[in-house]
XYZ file of C-alpha atoms in Angstrom:
255
model
C -6.134 -7.132 1.602
C -4.822 -7.408 -1.941
C -1.414 -5.759 -2.469
C -1.238 -2.576 -4.493
C -0.322 -2.955 -8.136
C 2.945 -1.066 -8.519
C 5.610 0.245 -10.865
C 8.942 1.981 -10.285
C 9.657 5.449 -11.679
C 12.673 7.733 -11.640
C 13.399 11.432 -12.251
C 16.068 11.432 -14.947
C 18.043 13.443 -17.466
C 19.034 15.921 -14.775
C 22.405 16.911 -16.202
C 23.805 19.801 -18.203
C 26.514 19.726 -20.880
C 29.496 17.891 -19.331
C 27.894 17.777 -15.880
C 25.986 14.609 -15.053
C 23.802 13.646 -12.097
C 22.874 10.059 -11.380
C 23.454 6.806 -13.235
C 20.649 7.036 -15.798
C 21.976 4.096 -17.800
C 21.965 1.828 -14.744
C 18.560 3.038 -13.588
C 16.912 2.574 -16.985
C 17.600 -1.166 -16.710
C 15.443 -1.364 -13.581
C 12.541 1.090 -13.788
C 9.187 1.114 -15.619
C 8.647 4.886 -16.019
C 11.150 7.688 -16.678
C 10.362 11.303 -15.777
C 12.585 13.318 -18.113
C 13.723 16.839 -17.176
C 14.042 19.874 -19.440
C 14.841 23.077 -17.522
C 17.253 21.061 -15.364
C 18.841 19.562 -18.451
C 19.865 20.497 -21.982
C 18.919 19.304 -25.464
C 21.728 16.772 -25.784
C 21.001 15.241 -22.384
C 17.286 15.068 -23.188
C 18.004 13.357 -26.497
C 20.276 10.795 -24.824
C 17.736 10.118 -22.069
C 14.909 9.485 -24.529
C 17.171 7.150 -26.527
C 17.945 5.256 -23.301
C 14.243 4.939 -22.527
C 13.551 3.487 -25.961
C 16.394 0.975 -25.802
C 15.234 -0.242 -22.381
C 11.468 -0.312 -23.159
C 10.795 2.289 -20.454
C 7.700 4.504 -20.680
C 8.689 8.169 -20.943
C 7.049 11.147 -19.321
C 7.833 14.836 -18.868
C 9.236 16.275 -15.645
C 8.734 20.058 -15.899
C 10.073 22.433 -13.276
C 9.827 25.977 -12.056
C 12.275 28.181 -14.019
C 14.948 28.075 -11.309
C 18.041 26.254 -12.555
C 20.311 27.512 -9.770
C 17.897 26.308 -7.094
C 17.336 23.078 -9.021
C 13.599 23.737 -8.997
C 13.464 23.091 -5.252
C 12.650 26.652 -4.154
C 9.039 27.805 -4.162
C 8.041 30.595 -6.518
C 5.004 32.884 -6.681
C 3.453 32.080 -10.062
C -0.010 32.480 -11.557
C -1.856 29.473 -13.049
C -1.753 30.775 -16.640
C 1.971 31.504 -16.381
C 2.626 28.052 -14.936
C 0.581 26.443 -17.698
C 2.727 28.152 -20.350
C 5.900 27.181 -18.479
C 4.838 23.525 -18.550
C 3.700 23.503 -22.182
C 7.099 24.939 -23.165
C 8.964 22.146 -21.404
C 6.676 19.237 -22.263
C 6.666 20.348 -25.892
C 10.441 19.988 -26.047
C 10.260 16.406 -24.823
C 7.397 15.660 -27.201
C 9.681 16.506 -30.127
C 12.335 14.040 -29.020
C 9.733 11.365 -28.323
C 8.448 11.753 -31.872
C 12.003 11.420 -33.142
C 12.288 8.003 -31.481
C 8.711 6.903 -32.147
C 7.683 6.929 -28.496
C 4.399 8.141 -26.964
C 4.144 10.723 -24.196
C 3.044 8.580 -21.246
C 2.643 11.090 -18.424
C 3.529 14.451 -16.892
C 4.963 14.795 -13.375
C 5.961 18.149 -11.812
C 9.452 18.476 -10.362
C 10.536 19.757 -6.975
C 8.752 22.609 -5.241
C 6.051 22.983 -7.876
C 5.063 19.383 -7.113
C 4.211 20.467 -3.589
C 2.647 23.775 -4.631
C 0.325 22.098 -7.127
C -0.583 19.420 -4.593
C -1.841 22.160 -2.241
C -3.453 24.568 -4.724
C -6.364 23.390 -6.846
C -5.955 26.355 -9.210
C -2.317 25.519 -9.899
C -3.184 21.811 -10.110
C -5.859 22.427 -12.720
C -3.352 24.455 -14.750
C -0.707 21.710 -14.885
C -3.086 18.759 -15.171
C -4.753 20.553 -18.093
C -1.432 20.544 -19.955
C -1.877 16.797 -20.506
C -4.760 17.591 -22.870
C -2.470 19.623 -25.133
C -0.562 16.426 -25.933
C -2.927 13.981 -27.611
C -3.551 10.328 -27.029
C -1.729 7.914 -29.298
C -2.166 4.320 -30.405
C 0.341 3.334 -27.718
C -1.541 5.230 -24.978
C -5.149 5.589 -26.191
C -6.349 6.676 -22.751
C -4.374 9.901 -23.165
C -1.426 11.416 -21.335
C -1.609 10.704 -17.595
C -0.724 12.953 -14.680
C 1.510 11.624 -11.913
C 1.064 13.086 -8.450
C 0.102 12.677 -4.820
C -3.057 10.765 -3.980
C -5.622 12.580 -1.867
C -4.397 16.048 -2.878
C -5.299 18.685 -5.465
C -3.401 16.528 -7.990
C -5.958 13.738 -7.814
C -8.882 16.158 -7.545
C -7.873 18.100 -10.676
C -7.267 14.898 -12.652
C -10.749 13.638 -11.724
C -12.366 16.964 -12.656
C -10.628 17.107 -16.030
C -10.986 13.421 -16.890
C -7.225 12.840 -16.975
C -5.738 9.417 -16.094
C -4.067 9.668 -12.691
C -0.949 7.828 -11.495
C -0.686 7.874 -7.699
C 2.936 8.272 -6.601
C 4.895 7.397 -3.479
C 8.575 8.099 -2.772
C 11.206 5.589 -1.673
C 13.647 8.359 -0.690
C 11.499 11.133 0.819
C 9.658 11.314 4.118
C 6.072 12.175 5.021
C 4.986 14.162 8.072
C 2.331 12.892 10.473
C -0.374 14.672 8.450
C 0.688 12.706 5.381
C 2.309 15.640 3.588
C 5.408 14.962 1.501
C 8.635 16.490 2.836
C 10.449 17.788 -0.264
C 14.152 18.138 0.521
C 17.253 19.172 -1.399
C 18.988 15.900 -0.478
C 17.346 12.481 -0.370
C 17.873 9.435 1.822
C 16.394 5.971 1.188
C 13.595 4.748 3.443
C 13.797 1.332 5.161
C 12.573 -1.656 3.155
C 9.758 -2.325 5.624
C 8.298 1.080 4.753
C 7.994 -0.038 1.124
C 6.391 -3.273 2.309
C 3.873 -1.316 4.412
C 2.854 0.567 1.282
C 2.502 -2.442 -1.009
C 0.947 -4.911 1.409
C -1.100 -2.673 3.715
C -1.714 0.388 1.484
C -0.144 2.449 4.282
C 2.171 5.478 4.143
C 4.698 5.447 7.001
C 5.378 8.919 8.442
C 8.610 10.208 9.957
C 6.820 10.016 13.314
C 6.062 6.329 12.850
C 2.368 6.642 12.066
C 0.710 4.495 9.381
C -1.724 6.450 7.183
C -3.947 5.174 4.378
C -2.476 6.068 0.987
C -5.861 7.437 -0.110
C -9.268 6.566 -1.441
C -9.678 4.987 -4.885
C -6.003 4.067 -5.149
C -5.396 0.519 -6.340
C -2.143 1.201 -8.152
C 0.946 3.199 -7.243
C 4.236 4.167 -8.864
C 7.228 4.301 -6.517
C 9.805 7.010 -7.215
C 13.552 6.571 -6.755
C 15.410 9.826 -7.437
C 18.479 9.512 -9.651
C 20.508 11.882 -7.420
C 19.995 9.860 -4.231
C 23.246 8.139 -3.159
C 23.084 4.487 -4.190
C 20.076 5.169 -6.440
C 20.615 2.114 -8.663
C 20.796 -0.246 -5.685
C 17.724 1.396 -4.126
C 15.773 1.052 -7.372
C 16.807 -2.585 -7.720
C 15.679 -3.368 -4.159
C 12.353 -1.584 -4.670
C 11.853 -3.292 -8.046
C 12.397 -6.703 -6.424
C 9.701 -5.936 -3.837
C 7.359 -4.620 -6.526
C 7.856 -7.698 -8.703
C 7.225 -10.016 -5.739
C 4.106 -8.094 -4.691
C 2.688 -7.895 -8.216
C 3.248 -11.611 -8.740
C 1.652 -12.465 -5.407
C -1.438 -10.435 -6.338
C -1.633 -11.931 -9.839
C -0.878 -8.711 -11.713
C 1.766 -10.413 -13.878
């Protein structure tokens, strides 16, 4: 079996005013894709994060959230698809302005926190957020259009296929999966063992908290591995994952 082609991504820019969360500067030196927050951030932090992405040749994407700053977007909310669509356009549009300032393309959109799980389960909500990618046009740097990053085998992938949107399958290096393969979204994150990353890359298997090995999903030949910036030791985790990704990609002839 040929290893999965892989990249490393990180949720970033999650600070406000004088309050910072995570070592974005250290992480930017390691990752391929940055998911940049808005509602969990402010304009100065967003500007700095985009500048960091440009200086480190990292592809930038939007990381919109439910409008719940106090709960850090990790509490579920009852929201209609049209309301969620507007919420996402509002946030992605802010990032788009800063990307234009620095001459960068919008690479992808990835939901944050609880709305990630809600949209993975609900096709109506998934269609609403995946459709937001079409508001932000393709560019010379990304002629295929803005991609959507989400969970393989869920409403994320289904909505992307229906709408003709490029899909980036994601897996998490610091979150667990239950024995049904559902992501366990927690307020605090802990890194998974290195062998779990190896199972993903080499065997295309997701390791559950119960020790089961599940197929990552049909039609998935490429995956982006997320390392959250607020996980303790995030830079070291990202570096370890990046080393495995580089080794696997080289072995498979992707680089």
